[in-house]
Amino acid sequence: MSVKHKSNITRRKLINALLGKEYISGEELAKELGISRTMLWKEIENLRGQGFEIDGLQSTGYKIIKEPVSISADLIASKLRTKIIGKEIIVFESVDSTHNYCKNIRLTKQTDGIIVLAEKQTAGRGRLGRNWLSPKGGIWISVIISPNLPISEMNKIGLLAALSGVELLKTYKINADIKWPNDIMVYGRKIGGVLLEAQGETDLVEKLIISIGENINFPSEKIKAFAPESISASDILGSKIDINDACAKLITSMDENLMKLRKHKWEKIYQEITKNDMLAKKRIKVLLPDSTELKGLCRGITSQGRLLMQYTDNQKEELSVGEITKVYYEHKT
Ligand code: BTN
């Protein structure tokens, strides 16, 4: 496990200075960033190490010729204007699990809002103790926040994260939706999911890890043996998407949604969740943790993030945990 890159403010500014301009001289750059020429040279070398092609001529100055195709902490950071998450971004070339890595980070002022990404994971974790295959080409991301919300609000955060995953795909015209509790689906096939882990001494969650996995730039064939129902963005589009752009969009969407929640605008997020709820009005089977299987009509998601079921005797019930084991597409009411 080796950290590939950590974002830093100087390089974030350097990228912004080098983008959208013609050649800019070393002297001008060093002055703009308030650093020495030696430091500037080191930062430029660091960016080259992240896959940037930077043309550097003594006489004419520097210019970015090509952006990296693999995940770059500083390129993503340079695209962000976030308020809650993304102060620091860590990128691994390979890690067991970004989620586990975040579990082992102590919550401090510095680590609140930290983002951990990996090109690939060797022991990715899914919900309910499942494995999560994470080859190169996906977005495997974990974020630490300190929400100070009661544990009962975590259903909302899981849905909020899934909504962000859906919003990302919609920017590429992929019609994704949410399958309660927090799967990201396209054409009834899973394209991504959310894993949450809350820590705290009291009922209030002090440290929360929000992790999202989305199948982006690899054929779902690659994980078929393990996840036969899965699909990827490149399967749907027939081409790859810019992974750094996609990461920045996902982080931005999460940040905006978290900001709405902080500003007591949950209703706005909830509206979007219900618009993208794939289970509403469908007959489904739900497996409860005690192995009871329920069959009924799904009446949607409640404003508390629970699943509203209606049974044949017209009784209604709100579920806060459960696993959807079957969706009957033919019965719509
Ligand atoms: C699920 O639907 O079961 C949740 C999948 C969550 C996968 C992500 S990928 C990034 C993070 N690291 C992990 O080990 N798991 C989560």
XYZ file of C-alpha atoms and ligand atoms in Angstrom:
349
model
C 0.000 0.000 0.000
C 1.624 3.217 -1.079
C 0.153 6.690 -1.125
C 0.376 7.875 -4.668
C -0.383 11.542 -4.082
C -1.730 13.973 -1.544
C -3.227 17.190 -2.801
C -1.685 20.477 -1.731
C -2.782 24.079 -2.095
C 0.315 25.243 -3.975
C -0.095 22.608 -6.678
C -3.826 23.314 -6.849
C -2.999 26.973 -7.574
C -0.216 25.967 -9.959
C -2.605 23.881 -12.060
C -5.078 26.728 -12.203
C -2.297 29.115 -13.253
C -1.069 26.727 -15.946
C -4.504 25.977 -17.380
C -6.224 28.201 -19.867
C -3.173 30.363 -20.475
C -0.377 30.342 -22.953
C 3.166 29.688 -21.698
C 3.772 31.326 -18.349
C 7.289 32.049 -17.158
C 8.856 30.395 -14.122
C 9.491 33.804 -12.628
C 5.865 34.841 -12.967
C 4.626 31.515 -11.590
C 6.958 31.568 -8.585
C 5.861 35.128 -7.815
C 2.150 34.315 -8.180
C 2.455 31.321 -5.850
C 4.854 32.972 -3.407
C 7.459 30.196 -3.683
C 11.103 29.919 -4.795
C 12.089 28.792 -8.312
C 13.524 25.577 -6.814
C 10.232 24.869 -5.071
C 8.345 25.615 -8.276
C 10.502 23.132 -10.164
C 9.805 20.474 -7.497
C 6.044 21.049 -7.694
C 6.119 20.861 -11.488
C 8.015 17.566 -11.234
C 5.401 16.328 -8.757
C 2.625 17.155 -11.245
C 4.532 15.329 -13.969
C 4.657 12.361 -11.599
C 0.843 12.516 -11.419
C 0.681 12.177 -15.203
C 0.552 15.811 -16.304
C 2.493 16.509 -19.480
C 4.013 19.910 -18.890
C 6.041 21.611 -21.525
C 8.814 23.579 -19.863
C 11.119 25.827 -21.797
C 13.639 28.171 -20.165
C 12.862 30.887 -22.677
C 9.083 30.642 -22.979
C 7.986 29.201 -19.634
C 5.573 26.389 -18.777
C 2.321 25.056 -20.138
C 0.149 21.990 -19.496
C 0.024 19.987 -22.724
C -2.003 17.051 -21.451
C -3.916 16.239 -18.271
C -3.443 12.872 -16.541
C -5.705 9.969 -17.480
C -5.271 8.247 -14.137
C -6.590 9.640 -10.856
C -4.735 12.790 -9.788
C -5.280 14.286 -6.335
C -4.259 17.770 -7.426
C -6.223 17.781 -10.682
C -9.384 16.831 -8.803
C -8.625 19.414 -6.102
C -8.148 22.116 -8.745
C -11.701 21.466 -9.987
C -13.324 21.737 -6.555
C -14.997 24.689 -4.832
C -16.381 22.605 -1.985
C -17.201 23.745 1.540
C -17.427 20.608 3.677
C -15.336 17.911 2.022
C -12.171 17.861 -0.069
C -9.724 20.036 1.902
C -7.284 17.198 1.433
C -7.348 14.383 -1.110
C -5.266 11.242 -0.836
C -4.920 8.948 -3.838
C -3.618 5.385 -3.660
C -2.480 3.436 -6.634
C -3.628 0.350 -4.756
C -5.032 -0.098 -1.253
C -6.928 -2.849 0.544
C -9.938 -0.601 1.073
C -10.332 3.192 1.163
C -13.078 2.611 3.727
C -10.757 0.681 6.055
C -8.057 3.278 5.570
C -10.489 5.976 6.762
C -11.531 3.821 9.694
C -7.958 3.974 10.932
C -7.642 7.754 10.614
C -8.310 9.677 13.813
C -10.875 12.454 13.461
C -9.210 15.841 13.898
C -9.785 19.303 12.448
C -7.357 18.348 9.677
C -8.964 15.042 8.788
C -12.574 16.287 8.916
C -13.636 16.303 5.237
C -10.655 14.292 4.003
C -11.189 12.272 0.821
C -9.447 8.997 0.045
C -9.495 7.551 -3.456
C -7.852 4.486 -4.961
C -7.167 3.399 -8.522
C -7.947 -0.110 -7.346
C -8.730 -1.925 -4.092
C -7.463 -5.359 -3.196
C -10.024 -6.058 -0.439
C -12.919 -3.724 -1.193
C -15.852 -4.009 1.206
C -19.530 -3.973 0.370
C -22.572 -3.764 2.645
C -23.503 -6.677 4.894
C -19.920 -7.971 5.016
C -19.773 -8.648 1.292
C -16.708 -8.255 -0.898
C -16.609 -5.427 -3.401
C -14.554 -6.063 -6.516
C -12.676 -2.887 -7.346
C -10.526 -3.112 -10.471
C -8.793 -0.092 -12.002
C -11.236 2.223 -13.734
C -13.849 2.634 -11.010
C -14.466 5.407 -8.528
C -13.577 3.954 -5.139
C -13.959 6.782 -2.685
C -14.300 7.318 1.065
C -14.901 10.550 2.935
C -14.674 11.345 6.633
C -17.087 13.870 8.105
C -18.167 14.825 11.573
C -21.923 15.239 11.214
C -22.934 15.399 14.891
C -26.312 13.993 13.930
C -28.182 11.251 15.755
C -27.580 7.726 14.477
C -31.244 7.605 13.400
C -30.401 10.151 10.674
C -27.896 7.849 8.962
C -30.500 6.408 6.580
C -30.828 9.918 5.191
C -27.079 10.250 4.666
C -26.884 6.903 2.863
C -29.633 8.032 0.519
C -27.980 11.418 0.076
C -24.748 9.692 -0.978
C -26.595 7.401 -3.392
C -28.347 10.460 -4.842
C -24.932 12.062 -5.451
C -23.857 8.909 -7.308
C -27.025 9.135 -9.404
C -26.500 12.843 -10.084
C -22.967 12.121 -11.308
C -24.223 9.562 -13.844
C -26.994 11.894 -15.037
C -24.366 14.438 -16.094
C -23.284 11.777 -18.628
C -26.935 11.226 -19.630
C -27.040 7.868 -17.866
C -30.489 7.398 -16.417
C -29.611 6.044 -12.999
C -31.849 5.657 -9.978
C -31.741 4.672 -6.318
C -32.676 1.290 -4.947
C -33.335 1.593 -1.215
C -31.409 1.620 1.047
C -28.600 3.045 -1.081
C -27.791 1.145 -4.257
C -27.182 3.021 -7.483
C -28.911 1.302 -10.398
C -29.270 1.548 -14.167
C -31.858 -0.555 -16.045
C -32.373 -2.561 -12.847
C -28.670 -3.457 -12.747
C -26.287 -2.325 -10.037
C -23.716 0.264 -11.071
C -22.698 1.444 -7.602
C -23.328 1.348 -3.894
C -22.786 3.132 -0.613
C -21.198 1.921 2.592
C -21.590 3.941 5.792
C -19.883 3.512 9.133
C -20.634 5.672 12.136
C -18.508 6.093 15.245
C -19.347 7.961 18.436
C -19.604 7.567 22.181
C -23.219 8.708 22.454
C -26.242 8.640 20.161
C -24.581 11.460 18.203
C -22.347 10.388 15.338
C -18.951 12.039 15.807
C -17.110 10.419 12.933
C -18.828 9.125 9.834
C -17.215 7.374 6.902
C -19.205 7.696 3.705
C -17.913 5.413 0.970
C -19.138 5.138 -2.583
C -18.139 2.659 -5.245
C -19.168 3.248 -8.870
C -18.326 1.084 -11.876
C -17.073 3.590 -14.399
C -14.355 2.764 -16.934
C -14.162 -1.009 -17.059
C -16.402 -3.560 -18.748
C -18.725 -5.196 -16.220
C -17.591 -8.517 -17.780
C -14.548 -8.077 -15.557
C -16.594 -8.567 -12.376
C -19.335 -10.744 -13.883
C -18.340 -13.934 -12.092
C -18.745 -12.183 -8.761
C -21.458 -9.633 -9.580
C -23.474 -10.964 -12.553
C -26.127 -8.239 -12.342
C -23.688 -5.349 -12.424
C -23.208 -2.760 -15.146
C -20.662 0.001 -15.730
C -20.821 3.507 -17.189
C -18.539 2.516 -20.074
C -20.816 -0.477 -20.867
C -23.658 1.994 -21.313
C -21.798 4.793 -23.086
C -19.579 2.593 -25.234
C -16.621 4.774 -24.302
C -14.637 5.823 -21.244
C -15.241 9.031 -19.325
C -12.668 11.397 -17.835
C -12.138 9.869 -14.390
C -10.807 13.049 -12.754
C -13.770 15.015 -14.013
C -16.125 12.326 -12.755
C -14.486 12.266 -9.300
C -14.710 16.056 -9.048
C -18.395 15.993 -10.065
C -19.228 13.301 -7.515
C -17.412 15.134 -4.711
C -19.099 18.421 -5.669
C -22.524 16.815 -5.674
C -21.906 15.196 -2.277
C -20.685 18.474 -0.859
C -23.714 20.384 -2.150
C -26.080 17.789 -0.716
C -24.273 17.753 2.641
C -24.451 21.548 2.667
C -28.222 21.414 2.094
C -28.545 18.979 4.975
C -26.484 21.242 7.213
C -28.703 24.201 6.248
C -31.823 22.223 7.199
C -32.877 21.793 3.576
C -33.365 18.021 3.741
C -36.755 18.450 2.033
C -34.972 19.494 -1.174
C -32.753 16.398 -1.142
C -35.719 14.216 -0.227
C -37.652 15.506 -3.256
C -34.789 14.414 -5.530
C -34.562 11.037 -3.798
C -38.243 10.330 -4.335
C -37.962 11.400 -7.999
C -35.219 8.797 -8.433
C -36.702 6.012 -6.325
C -36.748 2.842 -8.466
C -38.845 0.800 -6.009
C -41.863 3.090 -5.608
C -45.073 1.384 -6.762
C -43.333 -1.925 -7.376
C -44.033 -5.250 -5.754
C -40.950 -6.366 -3.947
C -39.514 -8.897 -1.536
C -37.471 -7.664 1.424
C -35.243 -9.764 3.616
C -34.937 -8.565 7.211
C -31.822 -9.129 9.358
C -33.706 -11.827 11.347
C -34.218 -13.730 8.017
C -37.934 -12.906 7.775
C -38.954 -12.325 4.182
C -41.646 -9.760 3.485
C -43.581 -9.429 0.250
C -45.638 -6.399 -0.607
C -46.107 -3.215 -2.515
C -43.474 -0.568 -2.022
C -45.073 2.799 -1.375
C -41.788 4.651 -1.643
C -39.285 6.098 0.795
C -40.461 8.104 3.805
C -39.004 11.507 4.668
C -36.993 9.749 7.389
C -35.341 7.541 4.763
C -37.332 4.402 5.608
C -38.974 2.044 3.138
C -42.763 2.194 3.195
C -44.373 -1.186 2.567
C -48.010 -2.040 2.064
C -49.151 -5.641 2.487
C -52.105 -7.508 0.978
C -54.205 -6.809 4.098
C -53.538 -3.082 3.440
C -51.416 -2.771 6.566
C -48.518 -0.403 6.143
C -45.087 -0.677 7.708
C -41.940 1.447 7.673
C -38.669 -0.459 7.447
C -35.372 1.045 8.494
C -33.249 -1.989 7.590
C -33.604 -4.709 5.015
C -32.309 -6.076 1.773
C -34.388 -6.078 -1.409
C -34.238 -9.619 -2.764
C -36.710 -9.299 -5.644
C -38.410 -6.620 -7.679
C -41.467 -7.630 -9.726
C -41.437 -5.323 -12.733
C -44.728 -6.517 -14.208
C -46.987 -5.222 -11.379
C -47.444 -1.484 -11.496
C -50.302 0.341 -9.800
C -22.440 -1.928 -1.463
O -23.294 -1.625 -2.301
O -22.375 -3.063 -0.998
C -21.469 -0.857 -0.993
C -20.229 -0.810 -1.826
C -19.233 0.212 -1.347
C -17.917 0.124 -2.079
C -16.996 1.246 -1.727
S -15.639 1.390 -2.835
C -14.875 2.534 -1.797
C -15.078 2.060 -0.382
N -14.058 1.133 0.029
C -14.543 -0.081 0.261
O -13.868 -1.059 0.646
N -15.862 -0.098 0.032
C -16.358 1.192 -0.346
